[in-house]
Amino acid sequence: MDNGHRPADLPEHIRHYIDGEWVDSVSGRTFDVLDPVSNKPYATAAAGQSEDIDRAVAAARAAFTDGPWPTTNARGRAKVLYKIGDAIEAREDRLAELETFDTGLPITQARGQARRAAENFRFFADQIVALHEDAYRVPGAQVNYVVRKPVGVAGLITPWNTPFMLESWKLAPAIASGCPVVLKPAEFTPLSASLWPEIFAEGGLPRGVFNMVGGIGEEAGAALVEHPDVPRLSFTGETLTGQVIMRNAAAHLKGLSMELGGKSPVVVFADADLDAALDSTLFGVFSLNGERCTAGSRILVERSIYQEFCSRYAERARNVVVGLPRDPATEVGALVHPEHYERVMGYVEVGKKEATLLAGGERPAHLPEGNYLAPTVFADVKPDARIFQEEIFGPVVALTPFDTEAEAITLANDVKYGLAGYVWTNDLTRGHRVASAIDAGMVWLNSHNIRDLRTPFGGVKSSGVGHEGGHRSIDFYTTEQIVHVSLGTPHTPRFGARTA
Ligand code: NAD
């Protein structure tokens, strides 16, 4: 099928970027990159191994020890970060077409990614300029001041959903903090990351501060995790991968930030604004093709409105426009990769045995090729069902009724994940009460996921370790050193001063 969707000037080969230069793997190894509409390879990419990671870390380490970036003052760094933000925004159209082509995200949703990525750089530029360092006084005895220093080379490992935006989320605070980086983008979607070198060059970032090594997680990713000269690792991806990384990073006692999987609940009470809840819960799980870590993929609905909610929800889901990612009318595009598609389709088959299928459950008839799934709605999903417990990461949602507030809270918390939660009610007191009873790093009351960049981002339980966002990201990439200054003559026991 000719979809005519291939952007102009696509690279045929994607290389690493080390110390200001595009390079292939030392071994010459490559892997194929597919587009999710045809599932045909459109490019090869250099497959990084430990020797490529060694080169990238050495370049980043030299940029750390020999400067100038780590010692550039905050205002100087902020100026560069602002220019980087502008360079990203100037590429909005190109970025959107590359992201849509490579990930299968609908073009209208890919378009917002450039603005969000640019905003991350501007936000952390402001943060770093406004950052204060503490001083502590012990009157007459000491003044103690805290120096905040970039911690060294940061290793950044990112997933394939909204790849460019999630990369920016780590790159911006790491670079703002003065840390040179080695980025290992996801192997399914390396295309948009190939824009970073020209963006950073345009912003004036010194050579060696940004390095990128592509490749398979178990090879390039694992080598970065195990490298002794990388004291901080920020990882976003699956919970299982996070567990492997924590084990492998232990040998060097690295600082880790882990943003992992989710299976987030939405609790809809009978007194909620039902129209708003429907709009929001449909968007919350079907936007970004359902490949969204904070997707509200379990909707718990008070029994008195359950039937009405289910039928209106299913009707809307059947109307969602599934189509070519580049078509502006498309609401759900193609899932990222055939391997992921198989996994999601496997869950759909499990769901058909475990629950009642209300909508979707199959490939739309008008899309015979590519990784398409009609938005899929299961009702009467029991809490022990796999589709209730496990992250599917596709356009699949589970609806479950509840009778009491206590039962809703139990159901919301009855999974291993704890990334996000959503509560819909017009009873203010109950809204706050239920929000705080949900075991999740982030809860939204009467809204889907809309973020304020200053706020903590991260999960609890199997959804993550540590929080990023706002000053927490700067905390992660810097280390605090305390300098104690004596103001008088400290009392010192005089060891060895006794005369015989
Ligand atoms: P993944 O864990 O398969 O891969 C993520 C990255 O880790 C990739 O770059 C991969 O190459 C690398 N990797 C894989 N094995 C590795 C290893 N042994 N050592 C080092 N690196 C390794 O995840 P994915 O399939 O790309 O992304 C989807 C997952 O990401 C979902 O579970 C989703 O919930 C999660 N996610 C979480 C957040 C969050 O903020 N909590 C945001 C987006 C996505």
XYZ file of C-alpha atoms and ligand atoms in Angstrom:
544
model
C 0.000 0.000 0.000
C 1.466 3.368 -0.998
C 0.535 5.758 1.727
C 2.481 8.613 0.217
C 3.405 9.553 3.757
C 7.174 9.522 3.501
C 8.655 12.891 4.520
C 11.139 14.468 2.116
C 14.873 14.156 2.790
C 14.691 11.231 5.162
C 18.092 9.958 6.209
C 18.829 6.483 4.928
C 21.215 5.888 7.762
C 21.187 7.275 11.307
C 24.520 7.548 13.104
C 25.779 8.268 16.590
C 26.799 11.796 17.486
C 29.976 11.894 19.548
C 32.181 14.875 20.375
C 30.599 17.072 17.728
C 30.693 14.519 14.920
C 28.376 12.012 13.297
C 30.003 8.592 13.528
C 29.190 4.965 12.900
C 29.672 2.180 15.401
C 33.266 1.039 15.784
C 32.049 -2.464 14.903
C 30.104 -1.163 11.882
C 26.972 -2.888 13.193
C 23.534 -1.512 12.298
C 19.877 -2.353 12.789
C 16.787 -1.668 10.672
C 14.259 0.996 11.562
C 10.636 0.432 10.445
C 7.814 2.862 9.935
C 4.593 1.739 11.642
C 2.307 2.275 8.658
C 4.053 -0.048 6.215
C 6.218 -1.936 8.743
C 8.988 -1.774 6.158
C 12.518 -0.640 6.976
C 13.053 2.963 5.910
C 16.564 3.403 7.324
C 19.386 1.663 9.068
C 20.750 2.948 12.352
C 24.157 2.483 13.924
C 23.931 -0.139 16.684
C 26.078 1.106 19.539
C 28.175 -1.296 21.608
C 30.277 -0.766 24.691
C 33.197 0.717 22.695
C 30.871 3.391 21.250
C 29.546 4.195 24.707
C 33.174 4.422 25.901
C 33.913 7.010 23.191
C 30.805 9.026 23.996
C 31.434 8.969 27.734
C 35.071 9.975 27.195
C 33.938 12.995 25.122
C 31.364 13.956 27.737
C 33.867 13.459 30.540
C 36.371 15.739 28.768
C 33.636 18.365 28.358
C 33.067 18.058 32.081
C 36.661 18.269 33.261
C 37.984 20.723 30.662
C 34.890 22.889 30.318
C 33.712 25.448 29.466
C 30.114 24.323 30.021
C 30.122 23.183 33.676
C 31.762 26.437 34.759
C 29.702 28.758 32.558
C 27.594 30.892 34.866
C 23.866 30.332 35.107
C 22.907 33.314 32.959
C 25.319 32.197 30.242
C 23.835 28.706 30.222
C 20.306 30.098 30.248
C 20.996 32.187 27.144
C 22.059 29.057 25.275
C 19.018 27.128 26.537
C 16.701 29.878 25.281
C 18.302 29.723 21.846
C 17.876 25.945 21.888
C 14.166 26.442 22.673
C 13.861 28.774 19.679
C 15.744 26.320 17.441
C 13.306 23.558 18.434
C 10.260 25.691 17.765
C 11.627 26.749 14.382
C 11.586 23.049 13.456
C 8.032 22.397 14.599
C 6.785 21.236 11.198
C 9.794 19.062 10.466
C 9.770 17.542 13.918
C 6.050 16.790 13.695
C 6.376 15.058 10.326
C 9.369 12.996 11.442
C 7.737 12.021 14.728
C 4.476 11.092 13.026
C 6.285 9.049 10.408
C 8.484 7.201 12.893
C 6.095 6.659 15.833
C 2.668 6.539 14.164
C 1.363 9.358 16.384
C -1.417 11.419 14.799
C 0.071 14.542 13.249
C -2.126 16.896 15.289
C -0.751 15.361 18.486
C 2.839 15.266 17.210
C 2.641 18.986 16.514
C 2.330 19.897 20.178
C 5.545 18.020 21.005
C 7.901 20.719 19.640
C 6.263 23.415 21.736
C 6.456 21.278 24.849
C 10.074 20.372 24.187
C 10.990 24.040 23.622
C 9.172 24.990 26.793
C 11.253 22.465 28.755
C 14.444 24.260 27.721
C 13.052 27.702 28.552
C 11.663 26.490 31.838
C 14.969 25.007 33.001
C 16.820 28.114 31.799
C 14.649 30.106 34.206
C 15.090 27.537 36.964
C 18.850 27.580 36.811
C 19.056 31.369 36.891
C 16.680 31.572 39.846
C 18.367 28.747 41.748
C 19.556 29.763 45.170
C 22.243 28.191 47.268
C 21.790 27.953 51.028
C 23.876 29.393 53.822
C 23.634 28.438 57.505
C 24.969 30.581 60.288
C 25.998 29.484 63.759
C 26.386 32.926 65.360
C 29.918 33.648 66.437
C 31.139 30.190 65.471
C 30.540 29.227 61.877
C 29.074 30.250 58.579
C 28.278 27.266 56.402
C 27.426 27.624 52.768
C 26.225 25.157 50.194
C 27.780 24.941 46.753
C 25.773 23.245 44.070
C 27.879 21.551 41.412
C 27.044 19.615 38.277
C 27.504 15.983 39.190
C 29.338 14.812 36.071
C 28.301 12.914 32.960
C 24.580 12.101 32.891
C 23.302 8.994 31.100
C 19.828 9.464 29.652
C 17.832 6.442 28.464
C 14.469 7.146 26.876
C 11.436 5.284 25.475
C 9.710 5.447 22.086
C 6.456 7.113 23.084
C 6.686 10.861 22.362
C 10.451 10.291 22.017
C 11.641 13.829 21.284
C 9.572 15.428 24.044
C 10.692 12.854 26.621
C 14.314 13.332 25.562
C 13.922 17.096 26.058
C 12.601 16.453 29.504
C 15.926 14.944 30.547
C 18.273 16.893 28.275
C 17.050 20.318 29.395
C 17.628 19.961 33.162
C 20.846 17.956 32.749
C 22.386 20.515 30.405
C 20.991 23.433 32.436
C 22.738 21.951 35.482
C 26.065 21.918 33.636
C 26.233 18.168 33.040
C 27.472 16.823 29.713
C 25.210 13.986 28.576
C 25.116 10.732 26.698
C 21.631 10.092 25.343
C 20.541 6.591 24.340
C 17.262 7.050 22.444
C 14.787 4.206 21.954
C 15.652 1.866 19.099
C 12.101 1.785 17.662
C 12.122 5.559 17.064
C 15.588 7.070 16.474
C 14.513 9.541 13.773
C 13.528 12.722 15.624
C 16.578 12.476 17.909
C 18.715 13.023 14.818
C 17.567 16.680 14.942
C 19.272 17.342 18.278
C 22.836 17.957 16.993
C 21.786 20.788 14.636
C 19.496 22.240 17.323
C 22.285 22.285 19.898
C 24.780 23.679 17.388
C 22.357 26.494 16.553
C 21.912 27.216 20.260
C 25.688 27.452 20.751
C 26.161 24.468 23.064
C 29.885 23.672 23.267
C 31.196 20.558 21.575
C 31.153 17.358 23.605
C 28.328 18.427 25.945
C 25.719 16.531 23.944
C 26.536 13.010 22.808
C 24.153 10.397 21.494
C 24.611 6.689 20.953
C 21.826 4.718 19.312
C 21.298 1.021 19.632
C 19.561 -1.839 21.325
C 18.781 -1.478 25.021
C 20.583 -4.615 26.131
C 23.732 -3.468 24.277
C 24.138 0.323 24.097
C 21.776 0.997 27.020
C 23.354 -1.625 29.252
C 26.880 -0.340 28.476
C 25.842 3.171 29.521
C 24.334 1.820 32.738
C 27.524 -0.056 33.538
C 29.963 2.709 32.680
C 31.916 3.825 35.760
C 32.213 7.464 34.592
C 28.464 8.056 34.479
C 27.361 8.915 38.031
C 23.715 9.717 37.194
C 21.231 7.780 35.096
C 17.794 9.020 34.248
C 15.637 6.281 32.776
C 12.100 6.273 31.427
C 10.663 2.983 30.265
C 9.128 -0.259 31.390
C 9.147 -1.372 34.984
C 10.933 -4.625 34.133
C 13.713 -2.750 32.338
C 13.970 -0.406 35.315
C 14.554 -3.377 37.602
C 17.349 -4.680 35.374
C 18.948 -1.220 35.265
C 18.825 -0.816 39.037
C 20.595 -4.131 39.464
C 23.262 -3.302 36.875
C 23.832 0.206 38.232
C 24.394 -1.067 41.758
C 28.041 -1.945 41.162
C 28.877 1.752 40.759
C 26.300 3.085 43.247
C 24.820 5.441 40.674
C 22.166 8.016 41.338
C 19.034 6.818 39.545
C 15.815 8.420 38.463
C 13.271 5.856 37.332
C 10.084 6.822 35.516
C 8.358 3.515 34.869
C 5.073 1.979 33.771
C 1.525 2.687 34.890
C -2.029 1.384 35.018
C -3.720 4.493 36.248
C -7.262 4.559 37.624
C -9.973 7.098 36.872
C -12.697 7.197 39.534
C -15.988 8.629 38.230
C -18.616 9.362 40.885
C -22.306 9.695 40.018
C -22.311 13.414 40.800
C -19.547 14.184 38.267
C -20.056 16.347 35.206
C -20.627 13.343 32.982
C -20.052 15.089 29.652
C -16.727 16.472 30.820
C -15.730 13.115 32.341
C -16.516 11.332 29.080
C -14.485 13.780 26.986
C -11.580 13.615 29.378
C -11.495 9.855 29.909
C -11.720 9.160 26.180
C -8.862 11.574 25.517
C -6.936 10.265 28.534
C -6.587 6.757 27.165
C -6.902 7.112 23.377
C -4.695 10.150 22.772
C -1.100 9.352 21.769
C -2.524 6.008 20.548
C -2.895 4.952 24.179
C 0.899 4.753 24.314
C 0.999 7.059 27.278
C 2.474 6.255 30.678
C -0.182 8.281 32.527
C -3.119 6.907 30.493
C -6.280 6.492 32.566
C -6.617 2.894 31.432
C -8.909 1.654 34.237
C -12.135 3.610 34.590
C -14.014 2.893 37.804
C -17.598 4.123 37.600
C -20.215 4.426 40.357
C -22.857 1.792 39.724
C -25.834 4.156 39.488
C -24.386 5.722 36.314
C -22.372 2.707 35.125
C -24.731 1.509 32.360
C -25.203 4.989 30.942
C -21.472 5.707 31.155
C -20.567 2.424 29.436
C -22.959 2.876 26.550
C -22.047 6.520 25.931
C -18.348 5.713 26.270
C -18.522 2.806 23.819
C -20.484 4.861 21.312
C -17.886 7.624 21.369
C -15.027 5.085 21.168
C -16.589 3.560 18.033
C -16.615 7.048 16.507
C -12.934 7.783 17.141
C -11.217 8.307 13.801
C -8.488 5.735 13.266
C -6.356 6.479 10.259
C -3.098 7.435 8.675
C -0.940 9.248 11.215
C -0.244 12.140 8.825
C -3.977 12.828 8.231
C -5.071 15.811 10.364
C -8.471 14.149 10.868
C -6.891 11.120 12.544
C -7.435 10.733 16.291
C -5.732 7.340 16.739
C -2.855 6.413 14.431
C -0.650 3.327 14.096
C 1.028 1.649 17.071
C 4.753 2.082 17.056
C 6.109 -1.302 15.961
C 4.836 -4.752 14.949
C 6.326 -6.323 18.097
C 4.437 -3.886 20.296
C 1.306 -4.325 18.164
C 1.424 -8.097 18.685
C 1.705 -7.568 22.409
C -1.277 -5.202 22.521
C -3.341 -7.538 20.301
C -2.449 -10.377 22.673
C -4.009 -8.400 25.521
C -7.111 -7.761 23.427
C -7.557 -11.525 23.008
C -7.027 -12.041 26.750
C -9.599 -9.314 27.407
C -12.199 -11.009 25.223
C -12.026 -14.025 27.537
C -11.948 -12.007 30.748
C -14.559 -9.305 30.199
C -17.308 -7.927 27.933
C -16.088 -6.283 24.736
C -18.092 -3.096 24.064
C -16.099 -1.536 21.235
C -13.130 -2.221 18.986
C -11.177 -5.378 19.651
C -9.855 -5.648 16.108
C -8.067 -3.958 13.257
C -10.343 -1.434 11.507
C -11.519 -2.900 8.175
C -10.345 0.104 6.138
C -6.730 -0.294 7.338
C -5.569 -3.730 6.183
C -1.861 -3.029 6.836
C 0.111 -1.324 9.562
C -0.241 -1.469 13.331
C -3.819 -0.286 13.715
C -6.271 -1.171 16.440
C -9.768 0.279 16.797
C -10.191 1.902 20.236
C -11.093 -1.031 22.433
C -13.439 -0.875 25.402
C -13.945 -3.710 27.850
C -16.683 -3.539 30.495
C -17.324 -5.501 33.701
C -13.606 -6.018 34.107
C -12.864 -7.846 37.357
C -9.926 -6.682 39.499
C -8.093 -9.983 39.071
C -8.261 -9.780 35.260
C -4.936 -9.348 33.507
C -6.343 -6.400 31.538
C -7.087 -4.724 34.882
C -3.654 -5.451 36.379
C -1.135 -5.198 33.532
C 0.003 -2.219 31.488
C -1.143 -2.633 27.869
C 0.173 0.679 26.474
C -2.293 0.865 23.612
C -5.837 2.096 22.897
C -7.486 -0.337 25.305
C -9.529 0.589 28.368
C -11.130 -1.370 31.205
C -14.435 -0.236 32.773
C -15.382 -1.532 36.230
C -18.346 -0.592 38.444
C -18.128 0.257 42.162
C -20.723 0.788 44.879
C -19.008 2.798 47.603
C -16.187 5.302 47.932
C -14.206 2.782 49.972
C -14.566 0.173 47.242
C -13.475 2.701 44.613
C -10.309 3.444 46.577
C -9.571 -0.258 47.066
C -10.004 -0.904 43.341
C -7.910 2.132 42.411
C -5.024 0.906 44.560
C -5.331 -2.798 43.769
C -2.495 -2.906 41.180
C 1.278 -2.887 41.480
C 1.570 0.482 39.721
C 1.143 3.965 41.195
C 1.906 6.560 38.543
C -1.241 8.681 38.101
C -4.858 8.791 39.243
C -7.891 10.813 38.202
C -11.016 11.628 40.215
C -14.288 12.981 38.835
C -16.790 14.394 41.310
C -18.485 17.687 42.095
C -18.245 17.015 45.818
C -15.157 19.002 46.753
C -14.572 17.313 50.093
C -14.816 13.847 48.623
C -12.614 14.832 45.701
C -9.742 15.814 47.976
C -10.319 12.837 50.266
C -10.217 10.294 47.439
C -7.302 12.043 45.713
C -5.149 11.682 48.797
C -6.245 8.060 49.328
C -5.030 7.015 45.880
C -1.521 5.544 45.926
C -0.111 7.455 42.972
C 2.577 10.040 42.463
C 0.187 12.362 40.616
C -3.565 12.836 40.878
C -5.811 15.068 38.807
C -9.186 16.191 40.090
C -11.775 16.754 37.349
C -9.140 16.756 34.616
C -6.931 14.549 32.523
C -3.158 14.921 32.555
C -2.292 18.605 32.221
C 1.078 19.450 33.693
C 2.562 22.457 35.376
C 6.317 22.079 34.798
C 7.122 23.186 38.354
C 5.365 20.221 39.933
C 6.837 16.827 40.878
C 6.536 14.172 38.194
C 6.938 10.525 39.092
C 5.314 7.435 40.455
C 5.223 5.257 43.535
C 5.212 1.459 43.900
C 6.277 -0.165 40.604
C 5.879 3.093 38.689
C 9.137 4.669 39.682
C 11.799 5.793 42.053
C 12.402 9.491 42.600
C 10.625 12.471 41.157
C 11.653 14.775 38.357
C 10.083 18.142 37.493
C 10.987 21.671 38.548
C 13.826 21.975 41.028
C 13.791 18.192 41.621
C 15.350 17.661 38.208
C 18.099 20.168 39.019
C 18.617 18.428 42.383
C 19.142 15.174 40.523
C 21.814 16.460 38.144
C 23.700 18.491 40.744
C 25.372 17.624 43.978
C 25.390 19.825 47.042
C 28.669 20.449 48.771
C 28.744 22.100 52.147
C 31.668 24.357 53.035
C 32.050 25.016 56.788
C 33.884 28.213 57.704
C 35.045 28.805 61.232
C 34.481 32.343 62.527
C 36.543 32.012 65.641
C 38.934 29.639 67.245
C 37.275 26.245 67.317
C 37.721 24.152 70.396
C 40.245 21.489 69.450
C 41.241 18.677 71.811
C 45.067 18.771 71.697
C 46.009 15.208 70.748
C 49.671 14.423 71.292
C 50.312 17.699 73.096
C 50.783 16.224 76.579
C 54.288 16.512 77.954
C 55.681 13.539 79.828
P 11.669 -0.071 27.463
O 11.909 -0.264 28.911
O 11.536 -1.269 26.606
O 12.822 0.805 26.805
C 13.151 2.093 27.281
C 14.601 2.388 26.941
O 15.425 1.514 27.702
C 14.968 2.171 25.484
O 15.873 3.168 25.061
C 15.668 0.814 25.515
O 16.582 0.636 24.471
C 16.371 0.872 26.842
N 16.727 -0.423 27.437
C 16.102 -1.607 27.289
N 16.751 -2.563 27.981
C 17.792 -1.965 28.604
C 18.832 -2.426 29.471
N 18.920 -3.705 29.840
N 19.735 -1.531 29.924
C 19.652 -0.228 29.561
N 18.710 0.257 28.731
C 17.781 -0.604 28.267
O 10.381 0.855 27.373
P 9.598 1.282 26.059
O 8.852 0.091 25.566
O 10.530 2.011 25.163
O 8.576 2.376 26.643
C 7.324 2.079 27.137
C 7.342 2.055 28.660
O 7.804 3.314 29.152
C 5.973 1.872 29.271
O 6.065 0.963 30.330
C 5.614 3.258 29.786
O 4.681 3.294 30.842
C 6.944 3.755 30.204
N 6.937 5.214 30.282
C 6.979 5.790 31.514
C 6.949 7.174 31.635
C 7.003 7.816 32.994
O 7.303 8.999 33.042
N 6.747 7.106 34.080
C 6.886 7.965 30.485
C 6.848 7.337 29.238
C 6.890 5.954 29.150
